[in-house]
Amino acid sequence: MMIIAPTPRLVRHAVARLRAPVSASVSVSAPALTISGRAFFSSASSFSDIPTVTLAYDLHEPAKPVADAKTSPIIFMHGLFGSKKNNRTMSKVLARDLGRHIYALDLRNHGDSPHDQRHDYLAMAADVAEFIRQHGLKEPTLIGHSMGAKTALALALQDPSLITNLVAVDNAPIDAPLTSDFPRYIQGMKAIDAANVTRQAEADKILAPYESSFTIRQFLLGSLYRPDPKNDQTLKYRLPLGVLGGALGYLGDFPFRNPSERRFVKPALFVRGTKSLYVPDEVIPAIGEFFPRFEMVDVDSGHWVISEKPEAFREAVVNFLEPKE
């Protein structure tokens, strides 16, 4: 979950400059654009070139399913420093309302999923693509928040045949550099690991100088666990802090630059928090170029859309995914 939004100046820099229109129908009147960024990614990369990890997941089953667990399921993805636990309540609600099975994933280097030295959007998208194939899922919907949203967007552009539609929550297909808060969070979490605390209250006290918001601290403390509870009560982070700290420079990036090369022409819903800066109006042209059949719903919230306004989020998703007459 990306907690601190980039500034409008950084977003304007990320969107770079506009070019001539491309010959494609889009939901907004938008010229094509070039998005600046690192050379770390290549739009020619193939998922077959990326070693994947086997993702941990929770399966939430509806009381009255409209299909079996492999047909039209929903795949729910968390954000940076999060886990499948973050989306447990909403997954149960959506399973009930839509009658669809929901797979809540732990992305690589998070929760119960394996750790790997590579942590970028193509690698995370490759993991999810392999998850879909391994489980034999047919026409799934992707829902992702923040880091999970960019993972969903990357998968949709890299292998659109695998999914039927998607919901991106408070993120967009642009480069928007992260702020210096994230290295500070990594510092604070490393300080907790080094202190060998046994109670969450002790960990919170260590983290307080690094983050003043109690809500954000509680989120960051959510990945603590006891590796050896029978013999030792020490709390440690499940997260590979060194790997994630080294990946921060890439997590603001988006792996695809040119919408004339890759486009997802199936339905896509973008849900943005009106008090968040992650999806300002100036990035709407980029969304329209990559995702010409997109819809957008504004929610009166900050970046934490799902937890801040769960009913508004639920309503937006249900309206988007319910069968249309």
GROMACS .gro file of C-alpha atoms in nm:
model
  325
    1MET     CA    1   0.000   0.000   0.000
    2MET     CA    2   0.165   0.320  -0.113
    3ILE     CA    3   0.087   0.555   0.170
    4ILE     CA    4   0.231   0.893   0.073
    5ALA     CA    5   0.119   1.031  -0.261
    6PRO     CA    6   0.358   1.195  -0.510
    7THR     CA    7   0.333   1.570  -0.546
    8PRO     CA    8   0.158   1.727  -0.848
    9ARG     CA    9   0.501   1.848  -0.968
   10LEU     CA   10   0.630   1.490  -0.981
   11VAL     CA   11   0.318   1.373  -1.161
   12ARG     CA   12   0.350   1.648  -1.421
   13HIS     CA   13   0.713   1.548  -1.474
   14ALA     CA   14   0.611   1.182  -1.510
   15VAL     CA   15   0.351   1.251  -1.776
   16ALA     CA   16   0.617   1.443  -1.973
   17ARG     CA   17   0.489   1.584  -2.304
   18LEU     CA   18   0.203   1.519  -2.546
   19ARG     CA   19   0.240   1.404  -2.906
   20ALA     CA   20   0.005   1.364  -3.202
   21PRO     CA   21  -0.311   1.156  -3.153
   22VAL     CA   22  -0.306   0.783  -3.219
   23SER     CA   23  -0.572   0.618  -3.431
   24ALA     CA   24  -0.771   0.454  -3.154
   25SER     CA   25  -1.105   0.516  -2.990
   26VAL     CA   26  -1.071   0.626  -2.628
   27SER     CA   27  -1.316   0.713  -2.352
   28VAL     CA   28  -1.172   1.062  -2.320
   29SER     CA   29  -1.044   1.292  -2.591
   30ALA     CA   30  -0.675   1.232  -2.535
   31PRO     CA   31  -0.365   1.257  -2.751
   32ALA     CA   32  -0.097   0.992  -2.726
   33LEU     CA   33   0.185   1.061  -2.487
   34THR     CA   34   0.535   0.958  -2.403
   35ILE     CA   35   0.598   0.874  -2.039
   36SER     CA   36   0.943   0.938  -1.904
   37GLY     CA   37   1.115   0.688  -1.678
   38ARG     CA   38   1.395   0.444  -1.617
   39ALA     CA   39   1.535   0.203  -1.872
   40PHE     CA   40   1.496  -0.081  -1.622
   41PHE     CA   41   1.186  -0.218  -1.794
   42SER     CA   42   1.135  -0.316  -2.155
   43SER     CA   43   0.797  -0.338  -2.322
   44ALA     CA   44   0.939  -0.627  -2.523
   45SER     CA   45   0.996  -0.833  -2.207
   46SER     CA   46   0.807  -1.159  -2.190
   47PHE     CA   47   0.666  -1.326  -1.882
   48SER     CA   48   0.840  -1.644  -1.998
   49ASP     CA   49   1.173  -1.469  -1.932
   50ILE     CA   50   1.090  -1.397  -1.567
   51PRO     CA   51   1.135  -1.658  -1.291
   52THR     CA   52   0.815  -1.666  -1.085
   53VAL     CA   53   0.732  -1.752  -0.725
   54THR     CA   54   0.429  -1.946  -0.602
   55LEU     CA   55   0.193  -1.701  -0.438
   56ALA     CA   56   0.015  -1.764  -0.108
   57TYR     CA   57  -0.356  -1.688  -0.107
   58ASP     CA   58  -0.685  -1.706   0.080
   59LEU     CA   59  -0.994  -1.827  -0.105
   60HIS     CA   60  -1.321  -1.658  -0.006
   61GLU     CA   61  -1.620  -1.861  -0.119
   62PRO     CA   62  -1.967  -1.713  -0.169
   63ALA     CA   63  -2.265  -1.873   0.005
   64LYS     CA   64  -2.453  -1.871  -0.327
   65PRO     CA   65  -2.194  -1.904  -0.604
   66VAL     CA   66  -2.287  -1.817  -0.960
   67ALA     CA   67  -2.011  -2.048  -1.088
   68ASP     CA   68  -1.740  -2.280  -0.962
   69ALA     CA   69  -1.418  -2.149  -0.806
   70LYS     CA   70  -1.230  -2.154  -1.137
   71THR     CA   71  -1.486  -1.966  -1.348
   72SER     CA   72  -1.495  -1.584  -1.339
   73PRO     CA   73  -1.320  -1.550  -1.002
   74ILE     CA   74  -1.183  -1.225  -0.863
   75ILE     CA   75  -0.813  -1.190  -0.782
   76PHE     CA   76  -0.751  -0.927  -0.511
   77MET     CA   77  -0.403  -0.771  -0.468
   78HIS     CA   78  -0.274  -0.555  -0.182
   79GLY     CA   79  -0.025  -0.267  -0.186
   80LEU     CA   80   0.331  -0.211  -0.064
   81PHE     CA   81   0.401  -0.344   0.289
   82GLY     CA   82   0.055  -0.510   0.292
   83SER     CA   83  -0.078  -0.865   0.266
   84LYS     CA   84  -0.386  -1.067   0.182
   85LYS     CA   85  -0.517  -0.990   0.531
   86ASN     CA   86  -0.576  -0.626   0.430
   87ASN     CA   87  -0.853  -0.728   0.190
   88ARG     CA   88  -1.016  -1.003   0.396
   89THR     CA   89  -1.333  -0.817   0.494
   90MET     CA   90  -1.392  -0.662   0.151
   91SER     CA   91  -1.326  -0.997  -0.017
   92LYS     CA   92  -1.598  -1.160   0.191
   93VAL     CA   93  -1.843  -0.879   0.116
   94LEU     CA   94  -1.779  -0.889  -0.260
   95ALA     CA   95  -1.802  -1.269  -0.264
   96ARG     CA   96  -2.143  -1.237  -0.099
   97ASP     CA   97  -2.270  -0.959  -0.324
   98LEU     CA   98  -2.140  -1.093  -0.655
   99GLY     CA   99  -2.160  -1.467  -0.589
  100ARG     CA  100  -1.802  -1.502  -0.714
  101HIS     CA  101  -1.504  -1.676  -0.558
  102ILE     CA  102  -1.228  -1.438  -0.453
  103TYR     CA  103  -0.859  -1.521  -0.434
  104ALA     CA  104  -0.683  -1.271  -0.205
  105LEU     CA  105  -0.311  -1.292  -0.287
  106ASP     CA  106   0.013  -1.221  -0.107
  107LEU     CA  107   0.238  -1.068  -0.373
  108ARG     CA  108   0.605  -1.168  -0.379
  109ASN     CA  109   0.810  -1.048  -0.080
  110HIS     CA  110   0.489  -0.994   0.120
  111GLY     CA  111   0.284  -1.200   0.364
  112ASP     CA  112   0.331  -1.574   0.329
  113SER     CA  113   0.461  -1.565  -0.029
  114PRO     CA  114   0.826  -1.643  -0.106
  115HIS     CA  115   1.098  -1.379  -0.104
  116ASP     CA  116   1.294  -1.297  -0.417
  117GLN     CA  117   1.566  -1.045  -0.501
  118ARG     CA  118   1.365  -0.906  -0.791
  119HIS     CA  119   1.074  -0.681  -0.700
  120ASP     CA  120   0.916  -0.485  -0.986
  121TYR     CA  121   0.585  -0.476  -1.168
  122LEU     CA  122   0.671  -0.715  -1.449
  123ALA     CA  123   0.790  -0.974  -1.197
  124MET     CA  124   0.480  -0.932  -0.979
  125ALA     CA  125   0.255  -0.947  -1.285
  126ALA     CA  126   0.434  -1.262  -1.403
  127ASP     CA  127   0.366  -1.425  -1.064
  128VAL     CA  128  -0.005  -1.345  -1.093
  129ALA     CA  129  -0.017  -1.471  -1.452
  130GLU     CA  130   0.141  -1.798  -1.341
  131PHE     CA  131  -0.107  -1.817  -1.051
  132ILE     CA  132  -0.395  -1.788  -1.300
  133ARG     CA  133  -0.248  -2.065  -1.518
  134GLN     CA  134  -0.158  -2.296  -1.229
  135HIS     CA  135  -0.508  -2.278  -1.083
  136GLY     CA  136  -0.680  -2.305  -1.420
  137LEU     CA  137  -0.877  -1.985  -1.368
  138LYS     CA  138  -1.105  -1.874  -1.650
  139GLU     CA  139  -1.186  -1.510  -1.727
  140PRO     CA  140  -1.082  -1.368  -1.389
  141THR     CA  141  -1.123  -1.009  -1.274
  142LEU     CA  142  -0.821  -0.835  -1.122
  143ILE     CA  143  -0.864  -0.589  -0.834
  144GLY     CA  144  -0.553  -0.416  -0.703
  145HIS     CA  145  -0.480  -0.127  -0.472
  146SER     CA  146  -0.175   0.098  -0.524
  147MET     CA  147   0.118  -0.138  -0.588
  148GLY     CA  148  -0.141  -0.408  -0.655
  149ALA     CA  149  -0.316  -0.175  -0.899
  150LYS     CA  150  -0.001  -0.121  -1.105
  151THR     CA  151   0.058  -0.496  -1.097
  152ALA     CA  152  -0.291  -0.550  -1.239
  153LEU     CA  153  -0.239  -0.282  -1.505
  154ALA     CA  154   0.095  -0.432  -1.608
  155LEU     CA  155  -0.055  -0.782  -1.637
  156ALA     CA  156  -0.346  -0.649  -1.843
  157LEU     CA  157  -0.110  -0.488  -2.093
  158GLN     CA  158   0.141  -0.772  -2.101
  159ASP     CA  159  -0.106  -1.061  -2.140
  160PRO     CA  160  -0.463  -0.933  -2.190
  161SER     CA  161  -0.594  -1.275  -2.293
  162LEU     CA  162  -0.559  -1.398  -1.934
  163ILE     CA  163  -0.820  -1.166  -1.778
  164THR     CA  164  -1.164  -1.032  -1.861
  165ASN     CA  165  -1.154  -0.693  -1.682
  166LEU     CA  166  -0.988  -0.510  -1.395
  167VAL     CA  167  -1.032  -0.261  -1.112
  168ALA     CA  168  -0.737  -0.032  -1.034
  169VAL     CA  169  -0.765   0.146  -0.699
  170ASP     CA  170  -0.588   0.482  -0.665
  171ASN     CA  171  -0.305   0.431  -0.909
  172ALA     CA  172  -0.246   0.487  -1.280
  173PRO     CA  173  -0.023   0.368  -1.568
  174ILE     CA  174   0.237   0.643  -1.521
  175ASP     CA  175   0.576   0.701  -1.362
  176ALA     CA  176   0.535   0.898  -1.039
  177PRO     CA  177   0.847   0.889  -0.817
  178LEU     CA  178   0.787   0.793  -0.455
  179THR     CA  179   0.868   1.041  -0.180
  180SER     CA  180   1.145   1.007   0.079
  181ASP     CA  181   0.893   0.876   0.335
  182PHE     CA  182   0.936   0.520   0.211
  183PRO     CA  183   1.309   0.491   0.285
  184ARG     CA  184   1.226   0.635   0.628
  185TYR     CA  185   0.967   0.361   0.686
  186ILE     CA  186   1.224   0.099   0.589
  187GLN     CA  187   1.465   0.258   0.839
  188GLY     CA  188   1.205   0.243   1.114
  189MET     CA  189   1.116  -0.119   1.043
  190LYS     CA  190   1.483  -0.217   1.040
  191ALA     CA  191   1.522  -0.044   1.378
  192ILE     CA  192   1.240  -0.260   1.513
  193ASP     CA  193   1.404  -0.576   1.380
  194ALA     CA  194   1.734  -0.481   1.544
  195ALA     CA  195   1.572  -0.405   1.882
  196ASN     CA  196   1.438  -0.760   1.937
  197VAL     CA  197   1.111  -0.633   2.084
  198THR     CA  198   0.853  -0.875   2.220
  199ARG     CA  199   0.545  -0.652   2.226
  200GLN     CA  200   0.381  -0.448   1.951
  201ALA     CA  201   0.362  -0.148   2.183
  202GLU     CA  202   0.743  -0.148   2.201
  203ALA     CA  203   0.762  -0.165   1.822
  204ASP     CA  204   0.518   0.124   1.788
  205LYS     CA  205   0.731   0.337   2.021
  206ILE     CA  206   1.037   0.275   1.800
  207LEU     CA  207   0.841   0.354   1.483
  208ALA     CA  208   0.684   0.676   1.615
  209PRO     CA  209   0.982   0.904   1.527
  210TYR     CA  210   0.965   0.776   1.169
  211GLU     CA  211   0.588   0.822   1.123
  212SER     CA  212   0.355   1.044   1.326
  213SER     CA  213   0.027   0.889   1.202
  214PHE     CA  214  -0.099   0.616   1.434
  215THR     CA  215  -0.306   0.463   1.151
  216ILE     CA  216  -0.007   0.434   0.920
  217ARG     CA  217   0.209   0.294   1.202
  218GLN     CA  218  -0.052   0.026   1.273
  219PHE     CA  219  -0.050  -0.068   0.907
  220LEU     CA  220   0.331  -0.088   0.902
  221LEU     CA  221   0.330  -0.300   1.218
  222GLY     CA  222   0.088  -0.546   1.058
  223SER     CA  223   0.370  -0.751   0.907
  224LEU     CA  224   0.536  -0.833   1.239
  225TYR     CA  225   0.532  -1.195   1.353
  226ARG     CA  226   0.709  -1.434   1.592
  227PRO     CA  227   0.936  -1.668   1.391
  228ASP     CA  228   0.977  -1.912   1.683
  229PRO     CA  229   0.685  -1.857   1.921
  230LYS     CA  230   0.750  -2.173   2.127
  231ASN     CA  231   1.100  -2.069   2.226
  232ASP     CA  232   1.120  -1.697   2.163
  233GLN     CA  233   0.864  -1.416   2.181
  234THR     CA  234   1.074  -1.179   1.968
  235LEU     CA  235   0.886  -0.996   1.692
  236LYS     CA  236   1.039  -0.969   1.346
  237TYR     CA  237   0.921  -0.848   1.006
  238ARG     CA  238   0.805  -1.102   0.750
  239LEU     CA  239   0.904  -0.849   0.484
  240PRO     CA  240   1.254  -0.871   0.329
  241LEU     CA  241   1.333  -0.510   0.415
  242GLY     CA  242   1.662  -0.502   0.225
  243VAL     CA  243   1.497  -0.620  -0.098
  244LEU     CA  244   1.202  -0.380  -0.068
  245GLY     CA  245   1.429  -0.092   0.026
  246GLY     CA  246   1.637  -0.154  -0.284
  247ALA     CA  247   1.324  -0.171  -0.501
  248LEU     CA  248   1.174   0.162  -0.392
  249GLY     CA  249   1.333   0.343  -0.684
  250TYR     CA  250   1.136   0.125  -0.927
  251LEU     CA  251   0.798   0.108  -0.754
  252GLY     CA  252   0.697   0.453  -0.873
  253ASP     CA  253   0.766   0.348  -1.232
  254PHE     CA  254   0.532   0.180  -1.479
  255PRO     CA  255   0.683  -0.077  -1.716
  256PHE     CA  256   0.514   0.035  -2.037
  257ARG     CA  257   0.577   0.365  -2.211
  258ASN     CA  258   0.399   0.356  -2.546
  259PRO     CA  259   0.022   0.299  -2.568
  260SER     CA  260   0.048   0.250  -2.945
  261GLU     CA  261   0.236  -0.074  -2.870
  262ARG     CA  262   0.023  -0.210  -2.587
  263ARG     CA  263  -0.340  -0.144  -2.508
  264PHE     CA  264  -0.604  -0.324  -2.300
  265VAL     CA  265  -0.934  -0.298  -2.487
  266LYS     CA  266  -1.152  -0.477  -2.232
  267PRO     CA  267  -1.341  -0.296  -1.951
  268ALA     CA  268  -1.137  -0.132  -1.677
  269LEU     CA  269  -1.254   0.059  -1.370
  270PHE     CA  270  -1.033   0.317  -1.201
  271VAL     CA  271  -1.140   0.412  -0.849
  272ARG     CA  272  -0.959   0.715  -0.713
  273GLY     CA  273  -0.963   0.896  -0.381
  274THR     CA  274  -1.044   1.264  -0.430
  275LYS     CA  275  -0.817   1.357  -0.136
  276SER     CA  276  -0.529   1.154  -0.278
  277LEU     CA  277  -0.279   1.284  -0.535
  278TYR     CA  278  -0.210   0.952  -0.706
  279VAL     CA  279  -0.458   0.996  -0.992
  280PRO     CA  280  -0.487   1.369  -1.067
  281ASP     CA  281  -0.683   1.490  -1.367
  282GLU     CA  282  -0.368   1.537  -1.576
  283VAL     CA  283  -0.305   1.159  -1.588
  284ILE     CA  284  -0.649   1.079  -1.731
  285PRO     CA  285  -0.515   1.100  -2.091
  286ALA     CA  286  -0.260   0.829  -2.010
  287ILE     CA  287  -0.533   0.607  -1.869
  288GLY     CA  288  -0.746   0.658  -2.181
  289GLU     CA  289  -0.461   0.572  -2.415
  290PHE     CA  290  -0.366   0.246  -2.245
  291PHE     CA  291  -0.720   0.150  -2.135
  292PRO     CA  292  -0.965   0.292  -2.394
  293ARG     CA  293  -1.273   0.132  -2.232
  294PHE     CA  294  -1.204   0.268  -1.887
  295GLU     CA  295  -1.455   0.408  -1.640
  296MET     CA  296  -1.362   0.626  -1.344
  297VAL     CA  297  -1.533   0.658  -1.007
  298ASP     CA  298  -1.432   0.924  -0.755
  299VAL     CA  299  -1.457   0.841  -0.385
  300ASP     CA  300  -1.437   1.104  -0.110
  301SER     CA  301  -1.128   0.956   0.056
  302GLY     CA  302  -0.753   0.963   0.067
  303HIS     CA  303  -0.526   0.695  -0.075
  304TRP     CA  304  -0.666   0.426   0.155
  305VAL     CA  305  -0.991   0.411  -0.043
  306ILE     CA  306  -1.102   0.060   0.059
  307SER     CA  307  -1.053   0.107   0.434
  308GLU     CA  308  -1.164   0.472   0.447
  309LYS     CA  309  -1.484   0.438   0.243
  310PRO     CA  310  -1.563   0.066   0.215
  311GLU     CA  311  -1.929   0.111   0.117
  312ALA     CA  312  -1.851   0.357  -0.164
  313PHE     CA  313  -1.581   0.120  -0.292
  314ARG     CA  314  -1.812  -0.182  -0.268
  315GLU     CA  315  -2.085  -0.001  -0.458
  316ALA     CA  316  -1.847   0.107  -0.737
  317VAL     CA  317  -1.711  -0.245  -0.784
  318VAL     CA  318  -2.051  -0.415  -0.772
  319ASN     CA  319  -2.196  -0.168  -1.024
  320PHE     CA  320  -1.901  -0.231  -1.256
  321LEU     CA  321  -1.902  -0.612  -1.229
  322GLU     CA  322  -2.272  -0.690  -1.214
  323PRO     CA  323  -2.401  -0.829  -1.543
  324LYS     CA  324  -2.538  -0.554  -1.767
  325GLU     CA  325  -2.876  -0.602  -1.930
   0.00000   0.00000   0.00000
